[in-house]
């Protein structure tokens, strides 16, 4: 009988911040402290943060540490503040 391969799929919120001085994006995943990347385009930044998150989680798994899960239903929205 063949072994069945299974994968766990986790979903996290990534925050993309444009760098107005030099261009490109810095991206972080708040639920994974220290998981950060950057790139010249949004598409590159997305690919880079996906890879960074995979490596981050693989390290936690190898070290038998807790793998944080982000609660479902997280909403990110701009907030205007008037002064």
PDB file of C-alpha atoms in Angstrom:
ATOM      1  CA  UNK A   1       0.000   0.000   0.000  1.00  0.00           C
ATOM      2  CA  UNK A   2       1.316   3.409  -0.949  1.00  0.00           C
ATOM      3  CA  UNK A   3       1.873   6.053   1.667  1.00  0.00           C
ATOM      4  CA  UNK A   4      -0.484   8.990   1.430  1.00  0.00           C
ATOM      5  CA  UNK A   5       1.293  12.344   1.485  1.00  0.00           C
ATOM      6  CA  UNK A   6      -0.489  15.101   3.326  1.00  0.00           C
ATOM      7  CA  UNK A   7       0.369  18.725   3.847  1.00  0.00           C
ATOM      8  CA  UNK A   8      -0.952  21.222   6.310  1.00  0.00           C
ATOM      9  CA  UNK A   9      -1.867  24.538   4.731  1.00  0.00           C
ATOM     10  CA  UNK A  10      -1.594  27.558   6.998  1.00  0.00           C
ATOM     11  CA  UNK A  11      -2.694  31.064   6.110  1.00  0.00           C
ATOM     12  CA  UNK A  12      -1.156  34.263   7.474  1.00  0.00           C
ATOM     13  CA  UNK A  13      -1.682  37.964   6.913  1.00  0.00           C
ATOM     14  CA  UNK A  14       1.278  39.671   5.246  1.00  0.00           C
ATOM     15  CA  UNK A  15       1.755  43.431   5.542  1.00  0.00           C
ATOM     16  CA  UNK A  16       3.305  45.088   2.482  1.00  0.00           C
ATOM     17  CA  UNK A  17       4.800  48.525   3.067  1.00  0.00           C
ATOM     18  CA  UNK A  18       5.982  50.502   0.037  1.00  0.00           C
ATOM     19  CA  UNK A  19       9.363  52.189   0.360  1.00  0.00           C
ATOM     20  CA  UNK A  20       8.679  55.666  -0.969  1.00  0.00           C
ATOM     21  CA  UNK A  21      12.360  56.671  -1.022  1.00  0.00           C
ATOM     22  CA  UNK A  22      13.932  53.837  -3.006  1.00  0.00           C
ATOM     23  CA  UNK A  23      10.892  51.935  -4.287  1.00  0.00           C
ATOM     24  CA  UNK A  24       9.926  48.360  -3.699  1.00  0.00           C
ATOM     25  CA  UNK A  25       8.260  46.784  -0.697  1.00  0.00           C
ATOM     26  CA  UNK A  26       9.123  45.588   2.768  1.00  0.00           C
ATOM     27  CA  UNK A  27       6.819  42.803   3.909  1.00  0.00           C
ATOM     28  CA  UNK A  28       6.235  41.232   7.313  1.00  0.00           C
ATOM     29  CA  UNK A  29       3.948  38.618   8.819  1.00  0.00           C
ATOM     30  CA  UNK A  30       2.896  39.908  12.256  1.00  0.00           C
ATOM     31  CA  UNK A  31       1.938  36.427  13.524  1.00  0.00           C
ATOM     32  CA  UNK A  32       5.516  35.253  12.825  1.00  0.00           C
ATOM     33  CA  UNK A  33       7.786  37.692  14.699  1.00  0.00           C
ATOM     34  CA  UNK A  34      10.960  38.402  12.750  1.00  0.00           C
ATOM     35  CA  UNK A  35       9.614  37.005   9.476  1.00  0.00           C
ATOM     36  CA  UNK A  36      10.454  39.832   7.089  1.00  0.00           C
ATOM     37  CA  UNK A  37      11.470  40.233   3.463  1.00  0.00           C
ATOM     38  CA  UNK A  38      11.697  42.842   0.744  1.00  0.00           C
ATOM     39  CA  UNK A  39      11.760  43.167  -3.033  1.00  0.00           C
ATOM     40  CA  UNK A  40      11.517  45.618  -5.899  1.00  0.00           C
ATOM     41  CA  UNK A  41       8.000  44.579  -6.968  1.00  0.00           C
ATOM     42  CA  UNK A  42       4.876  43.398  -5.179  1.00  0.00           C
ATOM     43  CA  UNK A  43       5.026  40.037  -6.963  1.00  0.00           C
ATOM     44  CA  UNK A  44       8.654  39.468  -5.916  1.00  0.00           C
ATOM     45  CA  UNK A  45       7.867  40.557  -2.357  1.00  0.00           C
ATOM     46  CA  UNK A  46       4.968  38.093  -2.220  1.00  0.00           C
ATOM     47  CA  UNK A  47       7.145  35.213  -3.459  1.00  0.00           C
ATOM     48  CA  UNK A  48       9.929  36.189  -1.039  1.00  0.00           C
ATOM     49  CA  UNK A  49       7.669  36.340   2.020  1.00  0.00           C
ATOM     50  CA  UNK A  50       6.109  32.987   1.132  1.00  0.00           C
ATOM     51  CA  UNK A  51       9.583  31.447   1.028  1.00  0.00           C
ATOM     52  CA  UNK A  52      10.616  33.236   4.241  1.00  0.00           C
ATOM     53  CA  UNK A  53       7.484  31.968   6.026  1.00  0.00           C
ATOM     54  CA  UNK A  54       8.089  28.400   4.838  1.00  0.00           C
ATOM     55  CA  UNK A  55      11.674  28.501   6.124  1.00  0.00           C
ATOM     56  CA  UNK A  56      10.561  30.133   9.389  1.00  0.00           C
ATOM     57  CA  UNK A  57       7.920  27.448  10.004  1.00  0.00           C
ATOM     58  CA  UNK A  58      10.241  24.609   8.947  1.00  0.00           C
ATOM     59  CA  UNK A  59      12.774  25.810  11.522  1.00  0.00           C
ATOM     60  CA  UNK A  60      10.101  25.875  14.230  1.00  0.00           C
ATOM     61  CA  UNK A  61       9.018  22.370  13.216  1.00  0.00           C
ATOM     62  CA  UNK A  62      12.581  21.005  13.289  1.00  0.00           C
ATOM     63  CA  UNK A  63      13.147  22.561  16.722  1.00  0.00           C
ATOM     64  CA  UNK A  64       9.821  21.128  17.903  1.00  0.00           C
ATOM     65  CA  UNK A  65       8.578  24.593  18.806  1.00  0.00           C
ATOM     66  CA  UNK A  66       5.024  25.881  18.726  1.00  0.00           C
ATOM     67  CA  UNK A  67       3.800  26.824  15.251  1.00  0.00           C
ATOM     68  CA  UNK A  68       1.526  29.845  15.600  1.00  0.00           C
ATOM     69  CA  UNK A  69      -1.784  29.884  13.788  1.00  0.00           C
ATOM     70  CA  UNK A  70      -3.459  33.119  12.853  1.00  0.00           C
ATOM     71  CA  UNK A  71      -7.129  33.298  13.801  1.00  0.00           C
ATOM     72  CA  UNK A  72      -9.507  33.223  10.855  1.00  0.00           C
ATOM     73  CA  UNK A  73     -11.438  36.361  10.123  1.00  0.00           C
ATOM     74  CA  UNK A  74      -8.582  38.853  10.483  1.00  0.00           C
ATOM     75  CA  UNK A  75      -9.562  42.085   8.765  1.00  0.00           C
ATOM     76  CA  UNK A  76      -7.056  44.679   7.612  1.00  0.00           C
ATOM     77  CA  UNK A  77      -8.498  48.079   6.780  1.00  0.00           C
ATOM     78  CA  UNK A  78      -7.200  51.629   6.522  1.00  0.00           C
ATOM     79  CA  UNK A  79      -8.268  53.991   9.292  1.00  0.00           C
ATOM     80  CA  UNK A  80      -8.424  57.730   8.768  1.00  0.00           C
ATOM     81  CA  UNK A  81      -7.526  59.894  11.732  1.00  0.00           C
ATOM     82  CA  UNK A  82      -8.414  63.582  11.669  1.00  0.00           C
ATOM     83  CA  UNK A  83      -6.262  66.102  13.525  1.00  0.00           C
TER      84      UNK A  83
END
